[in-house]
């Protein structure tokens, strides 16, 4: 299905969507072994990282020349802390496949000068030639990376305040205590995201259905950062049936 410039693919289950996306990523790496990937964290991509790991274990993909850039990281949380996004990625993907350590790129949440760290990261993406394929998750409030809804958005990688709802949805990493979730984070900006050559947003589960409908059919608005994907020439939205449940209507 195509709507507002977006290609929508619907799968029977979260697992089916994850497996299809793993197959797609592996094919992209086979076609271009030096592929530069952008990667998300969250509950949604866990089955994707498991599926990528299975394909790697079966000999179906070689990650050794690919590069990765993760979307975001909590401010003040070191990579060595199990609650960091970096540690999450180590657990779910980096320690399980043959990505080259020096081609894994991450924002450092403990950098002495967070603004300089954001500028370094943005430049590093430019020097890598930009992101070839960026995988995104979706916040229930329509955020992408840590670009939260608001009157304005930042184009480049930046330091940002997290909303109460985002801190609640990230509480699982912090012993289910939302108040322990950092108040700030570092994130790619919407310009960093939109400059990726291809984007695939993966959303599964009923809690995402409303945000998916608004992102696909709603106006382009900073109040729903994912709606900016309508401006991209090659953005796709991959959903399971539950997340796609509100796509049969036409108005948001
Ligand atoms: C976090 C991340 C986002 C992610 C979102 C959705 O806030 N910063 O990049 O897409 O959570 O997470 P989940 O997949 O757990 O619903």
Tab-separated table of C-alpha atoms and ligand atoms in Angstrom:
chain	number	residue	atom	x	y	z
A	1	UNK	CA	0.000	0.000	0.000
A	2	UNK	CA	1.188	3.571	-0.730
A	3	UNK	CA	-0.060	6.628	1.140
A	4	UNK	CA	1.337	10.177	1.250
A	5	UNK	CA	4.571	9.011	-0.384
A	6	UNK	CA	5.088	6.232	2.155
A	7	UNK	CA	5.220	2.549	1.301
A	8	UNK	CA	3.350	0.505	3.914
A	9	UNK	CA	3.961	-3.213	4.412
A	10	UNK	CA	1.801	-5.208	6.788
A	11	UNK	CA	2.857	-8.524	8.339
A	12	UNK	CA	0.838	-11.147	10.215
A	13	UNK	CA	2.855	-10.825	13.439
A	14	UNK	CA	5.751	-8.898	15.027
A	15	UNK	CA	7.954	-11.933	14.408
A	16	UNK	CA	7.019	-12.088	10.714
A	17	UNK	CA	7.823	-8.380	10.326
A	18	UNK	CA	11.158	-8.796	12.157
A	19	UNK	CA	12.153	-11.791	10.052
A	20	UNK	CA	11.253	-10.029	6.818
A	21	UNK	CA	13.236	-6.958	7.847
A	22	UNK	CA	16.246	-9.093	8.836
A	23	UNK	CA	16.106	-10.706	5.391
A	24	UNK	CA	15.913	-7.289	3.763
A	25	UNK	CA	18.899	-5.934	5.735
A	26	UNK	CA	20.990	-9.035	4.956
A	27	UNK	CA	20.186	-8.684	1.255
A	28	UNK	CA	21.229	-5.009	1.393
A	29	UNK	CA	24.545	-6.014	3.025
A	30	UNK	CA	25.089	-8.747	0.438
A	31	UNK	CA	24.534	-6.184	-2.342
A	32	UNK	CA	26.779	-3.624	-0.623
A	33	UNK	CA	29.066	-5.176	2.041
A	34	UNK	CA	30.211	-1.729	3.199
A	35	UNK	CA	26.635	-0.607	3.950
A	36	UNK	CA	26.180	2.128	6.578
A	37	UNK	CA	23.231	1.263	8.798
A	38	UNK	CA	21.357	3.443	11.288
A	39	UNK	CA	19.910	1.454	14.187
A	40	UNK	CA	17.270	1.934	16.915
A	41	UNK	CA	16.834	0.540	20.409
A	42	UNK	CA	13.578	-0.308	22.200
A	43	UNK	CA	11.483	-3.448	22.599
A	44	UNK	CA	10.382	-3.456	18.940
A	45	UNK	CA	13.774	-4.243	17.316
A	46	UNK	CA	14.658	-7.089	19.728
A	47	UNK	CA	13.103	-9.780	17.443
A	48	UNK	CA	14.857	-8.084	14.505
A	49	UNK	CA	18.264	-8.338	16.225
A	50	UNK	CA	17.496	-11.974	17.128
A	51	UNK	CA	16.615	-12.688	13.483
A	52	UNK	CA	19.811	-10.983	12.257
A	53	UNK	CA	21.794	-13.081	14.737
A	54	UNK	CA	20.159	-16.315	13.504
A	55	UNK	CA	20.951	-15.417	9.908
A	56	UNK	CA	24.555	-14.677	10.876
A	57	UNK	CA	24.831	-18.003	12.749
A	58	UNK	CA	23.482	-19.829	9.684
A	59	UNK	CA	26.201	-18.168	7.584
A	60	UNK	CA	23.696	-16.006	5.762
A	61	UNK	CA	25.387	-12.642	6.227
A	62	UNK	CA	28.811	-11.081	6.778
A	63	UNK	CA	28.719	-7.852	8.803
A	64	UNK	CA	32.506	-7.364	8.848
A	65	UNK	CA	32.602	-4.430	6.433
A	66	UNK	CA	29.303	-2.799	7.417
A	67	UNK	CA	29.163	0.282	9.670
A	68	UNK	CA	26.513	1.182	12.224
A	69	UNK	CA	25.362	4.418	13.831
A	70	UNK	CA	22.808	4.224	16.625
A	71	UNK	CA	20.147	6.888	16.829
A	72	UNK	CA	20.461	7.990	20.420
A	73	UNK	CA	21.815	7.545	23.958
A	74	UNK	CA	20.888	8.708	27.457
A	75	UNK	CA	22.807	11.661	28.829
A	76	UNK	CA	25.063	10.784	31.762
A	77	UNK	CA	24.890	7.000	31.339
A	78	UNK	CA	28.249	5.404	30.419
A	79	UNK	CA	28.517	2.692	27.749
A	80	UNK	CA	29.603	0.249	30.482
A	81	UNK	CA	26.321	0.771	32.387
A	82	UNK	CA	23.869	-2.067	31.578
A	83	UNK	CA	21.074	0.540	31.323
A	84	UNK	CA	22.763	2.408	28.456
A	85	UNK	CA	21.549	1.995	24.882
A	86	UNK	CA	25.105	1.009	23.995
A	87	UNK	CA	24.920	-1.907	26.460
A	88	UNK	CA	21.489	-2.815	25.056
A	89	UNK	CA	22.993	-3.023	21.558
A	90	UNK	CA	25.926	-5.109	22.853
A	91	UNK	CA	23.488	-7.607	24.395
A	92	UNK	CA	21.096	-7.850	21.483
A	93	UNK	CA	23.367	-7.509	18.444
A	94	UNK	CA	26.970	-6.314	18.658
A	95	UNK	CA	28.297	-9.214	20.787
A	96	UNK	CA	26.446	-11.768	18.646
A	97	UNK	CA	27.544	-10.955	15.087
A	98	UNK	CA	30.832	-10.116	13.344
A	99	UNK	CA	30.487	-6.336	13.149
A	100	UNK	CA	33.908	-4.715	13.299
A	101	UNK	CA	34.325	-2.797	16.603
A	102	UNK	CA	35.818	0.189	14.816
A	103	UNK	CA	32.829	0.452	12.520
A	104	UNK	CA	30.319	0.642	15.397
A	105	UNK	CA	29.472	4.275	16.154
A	106	UNK	CA	27.654	5.556	19.218
A	107	UNK	CA	26.909	8.816	20.972
A	108	UNK	CA	28.828	9.021	24.266
A	109	UNK	CA	26.341	10.024	26.967
A	110	UNK	CA	29.174	10.894	29.355
A	111	UNK	CA	31.137	13.223	27.055
A	112	UNK	CA	32.430	16.260	28.991
A	113	UNK	CA	30.934	18.566	26.356
A	114	UNK	CA	27.666	17.008	25.112
A	115	UNK	CA	27.171	19.645	22.399
A	116	UNK	CA	30.645	18.962	21.000
A	117	UNK	CA	29.885	15.236	21.153
A	118	UNK	CA	26.734	15.808	19.069
A	119	UNK	CA	28.688	17.844	16.500
A	120	UNK	CA	31.368	15.106	16.350
A	121	UNK	CA	28.698	12.445	15.715
A	122	UNK	CA	26.966	14.454	13.005
A	123	UNK	CA	30.336	14.987	11.264
A	124	UNK	CA	31.205	11.308	11.625
A	125	UNK	CA	27.997	10.375	9.772
A	126	UNK	CA	28.838	12.878	7.022
A	127	UNK	CA	32.391	11.498	6.738
A	128	UNK	CA	30.969	7.954	6.446
A	129	UNK	CA	29.073	9.196	3.385
A	130	UNK	CA	25.701	9.356	5.163
A	131	UNK	CA	23.384	6.560	6.255
A	132	UNK	CA	22.447	4.103	3.505
A	133	UNK	CA	19.633	2.397	5.391
A	134	UNK	CA	18.142	3.709	8.621
A	135	UNK	CA	15.851	1.514	10.715
A	136	UNK	CA	13.559	3.457	13.038
A	137	UNK	CA	11.243	2.553	15.894
A	138	UNK	CA	8.257	4.699	16.855
A	139	UNK	CA	7.351	6.216	20.210
A	140	UNK	CA	3.655	5.996	21.141
A	141	UNK	CA	3.706	9.819	21.042
A	142	UNK	CA	5.147	9.731	17.496
A	143	UNK	CA	8.772	10.359	18.436
A	144	UNK	CA	11.630	9.016	16.297
A	145	UNK	CA	15.028	8.588	17.937
A	146	UNK	CA	14.575	11.020	20.816
A	147	UNK	CA	12.979	13.741	18.683
A	148	UNK	CA	9.986	14.489	20.886
A	149	UNK	CA	6.762	16.231	19.756
A	150	UNK	CA	6.828	20.001	20.269
A	151	UNK	CA	6.530	23.380	18.561
A	152	UNK	CA	9.935	22.969	16.900
A	153	UNK	CA	12.380	20.193	16.044
A	154	UNK	CA	16.165	20.170	15.722
A	155	UNK	CA	17.667	19.179	12.378
A	156	UNK	CA	21.046	17.917	13.557
A	157	UNK	CA	22.288	15.648	16.340
A	158	UNK	CA	21.538	17.414	19.616
A	159	UNK	CA	20.966	17.258	23.359
A	160	UNK	CA	17.268	16.970	24.238
A	161	UNK	CA	14.836	16.748	27.183
A	162	UNK	CA	12.674	13.640	27.385
A	163	UNK	CA	8.929	13.840	27.949
A	164	UNK	CA	7.321	12.122	30.935
A	165	UNK	CA	5.681	9.561	28.609
A	166	UNK	CA	9.022	8.674	26.985
A	167	UNK	CA	10.649	8.309	30.392
A	168	UNK	CA	7.800	5.975	31.388
A	169	UNK	CA	8.173	3.861	28.245
A	170	UNK	CA	11.934	3.544	28.845
A	171	UNK	CA	11.506	2.623	32.529
A	172	UNK	CA	12.027	-1.085	31.937
A	173	UNK	CA	15.789	-0.511	31.476
A	174	UNK	CA	15.787	1.370	34.800
A	175	UNK	CA	14.178	-1.230	37.093
A	176	UNK	CA	10.680	-0.010	36.088
A	177	UNK	CA	11.297	3.307	37.885
A	178	UNK	CA	10.440	6.156	35.448
A	179	UNK	CA	12.036	8.698	37.804
A	180	UNK	CA	15.382	6.896	37.405
A	181	UNK	CA	15.287	7.383	33.619
A	182	UNK	CA	17.590	10.287	32.709
A	183	UNK	CA	15.807	13.566	31.962
A	184	UNK	CA	17.991	14.224	28.936
A	185	UNK	CA	19.437	12.350	26.007
A	186	UNK	CA	21.518	12.840	22.856
A	187	UNK	CA	19.813	12.068	19.557
A	188	UNK	CA	20.195	12.340	15.805
A	189	UNK	CA	18.009	15.193	14.571
A	190	UNK	CA	15.207	14.995	12.026
A	191	UNK	CA	17.580	16.318	9.333
A	192	UNK	CA	20.125	13.605	10.184
A	193	UNK	CA	17.280	11.100	9.844
A	194	UNK	CA	15.795	12.513	6.612
A	195	UNK	CA	19.222	12.571	4.918
A	196	UNK	CA	19.391	8.751	5.162
A	197	UNK	CA	19.088	7.318	1.652
A	198	UNK	CA	16.482	4.758	2.723
A	199	UNK	CA	14.366	4.630	5.865
A	200	UNK	CA	12.302	1.753	7.233
A	201	UNK	CA	10.224	2.452	10.327
A	202	UNK	CA	9.232	-0.712	12.195
A	203	UNK	CA	6.192	-0.506	14.491
A	204	UNK	CA	4.448	-3.446	16.124
A	205	UNK	CA	1.666	-3.878	18.670
A	206	UNK	CA	-1.654	-2.160	19.305
A	207	UNK	CA	-0.066	0.622	21.385
A	208	UNK	CA	1.461	2.034	18.165
A	209	UNK	CA	-1.707	1.894	16.016
A	210	UNK	CA	-2.768	5.491	16.638
A	211	UNK	CA	0.692	6.976	16.054
A	212	UNK	CA	1.020	4.862	12.873
A	213	UNK	CA	-2.283	6.214	11.539
A	214	UNK	CA	-1.275	9.818	12.275
A	215	UNK	CA	2.173	9.315	10.764
A	216	UNK	CA	0.712	7.891	7.551
A	217	UNK	CA	-2.450	9.977	7.062
A	218	UNK	CA	-1.998	12.994	9.285
A	219	UNK	CA	-0.504	16.363	8.426
A	220	UNK	CA	3.278	16.785	8.501
A	221	UNK	CA	3.803	18.333	11.927
A	222	UNK	CA	6.516	18.754	14.526
A	223	UNK	CA	3.834	17.568	16.985
A	224	UNK	CA	4.289	14.094	15.483
A	225	UNK	CA	7.955	13.872	14.452
A	226	UNK	CA	7.431	10.603	12.535
A	227	UNK	CA	5.066	12.452	10.145
A	228	UNK	CA	8.152	14.127	8.650
A	229	UNK	CA	8.890	10.788	6.988
A	230	UNK	CA	6.180	11.787	4.461
A	231	UNK	CA	8.779	14.257	3.133
A	232	UNK	CA	11.300	11.506	2.372
A	233	UNK	CA	11.524	10.065	-1.138
A	234	UNK	CA	12.114	6.510	0.025
A	235	UNK	CA	10.562	5.893	3.439
A	236	UNK	CA	8.696	2.720	4.320
A	237	UNK	CA	6.539	1.811	7.298
A	238	UNK	CA	6.550	-1.873	8.232
A	239	UNK	CA	3.850	-2.908	10.689
A	240	UNK	CA	2.247	-6.007	12.115
A	241	UNK	CA	-1.559	-6.255	11.942
A	242	UNK	CA	-2.035	-4.728	15.398
A	243	UNK	CA	0.053	-1.610	14.669
A	244	UNK	CA	-1.573	-1.295	11.234
A	245	UNK	CA	-5.116	-1.728	12.576
A	246	UNK	CA	-6.106	1.932	12.085
A	247	UNK	CA	-4.773	2.229	8.526
A	248	UNK	CA	-7.996	1.230	6.772
A	249	UNK	CA	-9.603	4.657	7.314
A	250	UNK	CA	-8.307	7.727	5.495
A	251	UNK	CA	-8.396	10.623	7.955
A	252	UNK	CA	-6.130	10.989	10.983
B	1	LIG	C1	12.820	4.906	22.752
B	1	LIG	C2	13.862	5.151	21.665
B	1	LIG	C3	13.244	5.175	20.290
B	1	LIG	C4	12.319	3.976	20.135
B	1	LIG	C5	11.188	4.105	21.113
B	1	LIG	C6	10.133	3.014	20.989
B	1	LIG	O1	12.297	6.061	23.293
B	1	LIG	N1	14.620	6.358	21.864
B	1	LIG	O2	14.283	5.169	19.311
B	1	LIG	O3	11.828	3.905	18.828
B	1	LIG	O4	11.752	4.050	22.411
B	1	LIG	O5	10.426	1.942	21.832
B	1	LIG	P1	9.689	0.576	21.839
B	1	LIG	O6	10.151	-0.139	20.617
B	1	LIG	O7	10.147	-0.098	23.090
B	1	LIG	O8	8.235	0.832	21.819
